[in-house]
Amino acid sequence: VGVAGLLSGTDVLDLLRRTRAVKPPVYLPGVMFNQTGLTLDDMTPLDISSGSGKEVIVIDKLMELP
């Protein structure tokens, strides 16, 4: 639970590009992103979405999942 903030955008993007098992939309934890909306390696949710071709939705609580 506490390590989600250490995920880099590049790692997530690499995983999304390599696997077909992940169907859109992709839900990412809000703690991955700082106050300006960037990951540790300066990627935005839009960068991850554009690079993977999958819709990305950032959530802060599990209750936000459909």
mmCIF file of C-alpha atoms in Angstrom:
data_model
loop_
_atom_site.group_PDB
_atom_site.id
_atom_site.type_symbol
_atom_site.label_atom_id
_atom_site.label_comp_id
_atom_site.label_asym_id
_atom_site.label_seq_id
_atom_site.Cartn_x
_atom_site.Cartn_y
_atom_site.Cartn_z
ATOM 1 C CA VAL A 1 0.000 0.000 0.000
ATOM 2 C CA GLY A 2 2.744 2.461 0.932
ATOM 3 C CA VAL A 3 4.957 1.792 -2.084
ATOM 4 C CA ALA A 4 2.536 2.918 -4.815
ATOM 5 C CA GLY A 5 4.052 6.385 -4.594
ATOM 6 C CA LEU A 6 7.375 4.924 -5.709
ATOM 7 C CA LEU A 7 6.051 3.654 -9.045
ATOM 8 C CA SER A 8 7.639 5.444 -11.960
ATOM 9 C CA GLY A 9 5.657 6.403 -15.020
ATOM 10 C CA THR A 10 8.212 4.667 -17.218
ATOM 11 C CA ASP A 11 7.720 1.362 -15.384
ATOM 12 C CA VAL A 12 3.931 1.579 -15.686
ATOM 13 C CA LEU A 13 4.179 2.568 -19.346
ATOM 14 C CA ASP A 14 6.546 -0.337 -20.071
ATOM 15 C CA LEU A 15 4.162 -2.803 -18.434
ATOM 16 C CA LEU A 16 1.142 -1.440 -20.313
ATOM 17 C CA ARG A 17 2.979 -1.685 -23.621
ATOM 18 C CA ARG A 18 4.119 -5.276 -23.000
ATOM 19 C CA THR A 19 0.878 -6.841 -21.847
ATOM 20 C CA ARG A 20 -2.453 -7.303 -23.520
ATOM 21 C CA ALA A 21 -4.030 -8.536 -20.291
ATOM 22 C CA VAL A 22 -4.569 -4.967 -19.097
ATOM 23 C CA LYS A 23 -7.810 -3.691 -20.588
ATOM 24 C CA PRO A 24 -8.670 0.014 -20.578
ATOM 25 C CA PRO A 25 -9.366 2.000 -18.606
ATOM 26 C CA VAL A 26 -6.262 1.705 -16.455
ATOM 27 C CA TYR A 27 -6.703 2.966 -12.895
ATOM 28 C CA LEU A 28 -3.602 4.414 -11.244
ATOM 29 C CA PRO A 29 -3.252 5.469 -7.598
ATOM 30 C CA GLY A 30 -3.134 9.204 -7.004
ATOM 31 C CA VAL A 31 -0.133 8.800 -4.692
ATOM 32 C CA MET A 32 1.941 8.014 -7.795
ATOM 33 C CA PHE A 33 1.715 11.684 -8.712
ATOM 34 C CA ASN A 34 2.963 14.741 -6.843
ATOM 35 C CA GLN A 35 1.048 17.987 -6.290
ATOM 36 C CA THR A 36 1.776 19.100 -9.861
ATOM 37 C CA GLY A 37 0.591 15.794 -11.352
ATOM 38 C CA LEU A 38 4.002 14.263 -12.094
ATOM 39 C CA THR A 39 5.483 10.860 -11.292
ATOM 40 C CA LEU A 40 8.993 10.411 -9.875
ATOM 41 C CA ASP A 41 10.326 10.504 -13.445
ATOM 42 C CA ASP A 42 8.245 13.543 -14.457
ATOM 43 C CA MET A 43 5.472 11.791 -16.398
ATOM 44 C CA THR A 44 1.831 12.857 -16.339
ATOM 45 C CA PRO A 45 -1.211 10.574 -16.598
ATOM 46 C CA LEU A 46 -1.623 11.933 -20.140
ATOM 47 C CA ASP A 47 1.958 10.892 -20.983
ATOM 48 C CA ILE A 48 1.212 7.355 -19.777
ATOM 49 C CA SER A 49 -2.090 7.267 -21.654
ATOM 50 C CA SER A 50 -0.601 8.591 -24.886
ATOM 51 C CA GLY A 51 2.377 6.261 -24.714
ATOM 52 C CA SER A 52 0.339 3.151 -23.991
ATOM 53 C CA GLY A 53 -2.738 3.861 -26.087
ATOM 54 C CA LYS A 54 -4.919 3.113 -23.062
ATOM 55 C CA GLU A 55 -7.213 5.423 -21.138
ATOM 56 C CA VAL A 56 -5.718 6.273 -17.735
ATOM 57 C CA ILE A 57 -7.809 7.324 -14.755
ATOM 58 C CA VAL A 58 -6.191 8.486 -11.528
ATOM 59 C CA ILE A 59 -8.050 7.602 -8.332
ATOM 60 C CA ASP A 60 -7.407 8.447 -4.699
ATOM 61 C CA LYS A 61 -9.674 5.874 -3.046
ATOM 62 C CA LEU A 62 -10.740 2.336 -3.923
ATOM 63 C CA MET A 63 -14.326 3.514 -3.529
ATOM 64 C CA GLU A 64 -13.837 5.499 -6.756
ATOM 65 C CA LEU A 65 -13.605 2.303 -8.785
ATOM 66 C CA PRO A 66 -16.740 1.517 -10.796
#
